[in-house]
Amino acid sequence: MKKNLGVVQAVYPMPVLMVAAYDENGKVNVMNAAWGMICNEDRIALFIDEEHKTTQNLLKTKAFTVALADKEHMDVADFFGIATGNKMNDKFERTGYTAVKSEFVNAPIIDEFPRCHGM
């Protein structure tokens, strides 16, 4: 059955983008970005505020990864969207998740998320 969404500011369903970057000391930061899209064959546009710790880090390192959250990991994806690395120094560590360095860019890949892209 079709459902008319009316006039909205987005296309649904939108994936939840998990943006990850290292800080200057190699510490993992991850944020939940609700607004992002493909803008070229090898580019993604993220609409994120400069105030986010992860944004500050990716601007410094010029590298990040984007993972797609799935239903199985919704609780942690939600936590990454609510908690701020600016006030919580151990935000990533609190989740118990693990990360490895991307083979393509100087940014972390979160092991638990099933799909990831290095940018």
XYZ file of C-alpha atoms in Angstrom:
119
model
C 0.000 0.000 0.000
C 1.349 3.448 -0.933
C 1.741 6.110 1.701
C 1.719 9.777 0.728
C 4.376 11.578 2.783
C 3.251 15.016 1.654
C 5.732 17.855 1.287
C 8.853 17.047 3.323
C 12.455 18.242 3.371
C 13.993 14.862 2.593
C 13.689 11.639 0.707
C 12.627 8.727 2.906
C 13.958 6.436 4.093
C 17.251 8.216 4.658
C 20.146 6.088 5.883
C 21.739 7.003 9.175
C 25.303 8.022 8.401
C 27.937 7.298 11.010
C 30.836 9.689 10.358
C 34.159 8.720 11.944
C 37.469 10.576 12.142
C 40.613 10.559 14.218
C 41.661 13.517 16.333
C 45.242 14.828 16.253
C 46.273 12.077 18.707
C 44.664 9.205 16.778
C 41.611 8.990 19.067
C 38.385 7.798 17.402
C 35.397 10.153 17.200
C 32.067 9.134 15.684
C 28.919 11.148 15.077
C 25.477 10.365 13.739
C 24.756 12.579 10.716
C 21.168 12.648 9.559
C 21.814 14.811 6.498
C 24.139 13.591 3.746
C 24.034 12.600 0.100
C 26.074 11.429 -2.851
C 27.210 14.441 -4.858
C 29.606 12.834 -7.356
C 30.998 9.441 -8.258
C 33.659 9.742 -5.552
C 32.186 12.424 -3.285
C 29.669 12.654 -0.485
C 28.171 15.846 0.922
C 27.659 16.015 4.671
C 25.535 18.748 6.190
C 27.083 18.930 9.642
C 27.777 21.738 12.074
C 31.346 22.884 12.733
C 30.718 22.636 16.484
C 30.791 18.809 16.455
C 34.010 17.216 17.726
C 34.046 14.834 14.760
C 33.643 17.758 12.331
C 36.578 19.560 13.945
C 38.669 16.411 13.627
C 37.863 15.703 9.989
C 38.670 19.315 9.123
C 42.088 18.853 10.770
C 42.886 15.420 9.342
C 41.101 15.907 5.974
C 39.852 12.321 6.167
C 36.809 10.455 7.422
C 34.777 7.327 6.893
C 31.026 6.966 6.580
C 29.283 3.832 7.773
C 25.622 2.965 7.422
C 23.925 2.053 10.659
C 21.490 -0.842 10.631
C 18.670 -1.961 12.910
C 20.941 -4.280 14.920
C 23.138 -1.341 15.945
C 20.417 1.278 16.352
C 21.047 1.815 20.079
C 24.701 2.773 19.585
C 23.919 4.792 16.441
C 21.405 6.737 18.533
C 24.003 7.224 21.289
C 26.473 8.622 18.735
C 23.780 11.139 17.762
C 22.901 12.205 21.304
C 26.245 12.207 23.134
C 28.829 14.846 22.274
C 32.560 14.277 22.112
C 33.027 17.900 23.183
C 31.747 17.008 26.661
C 32.367 13.250 26.821
C 36.041 12.400 26.289
C 35.385 8.638 26.218
C 32.281 8.673 23.988
C 33.500 5.971 21.584
C 35.035 3.824 24.320
C 31.748 3.751 26.266
C 30.068 1.811 23.453
C 32.487 -1.125 23.616
C 32.752 -0.959 19.828
C 36.059 -1.454 18.023
C 37.714 0.392 15.160
C 40.515 -0.243 12.698
C 42.302 2.187 10.405
C 40.872 2.386 6.894
C 43.152 1.059 4.179
C 42.139 4.037 1.975
C 42.223 7.099 4.256
C 43.584 8.117 7.663
C 40.290 7.523 9.449
C 38.719 4.746 11.519
C 36.347 2.053 10.349
C 33.908 0.923 13.013
C 33.978 -2.877 12.949
C 30.391 -3.373 14.102
C 28.728 -1.378 11.277
C 28.186 -3.578 8.205
C 28.923 -1.018 5.421
C 31.661 1.624 5.359
C 33.152 4.082 2.865
C 36.469 5.952 3.249
C 36.439 9.526 1.989
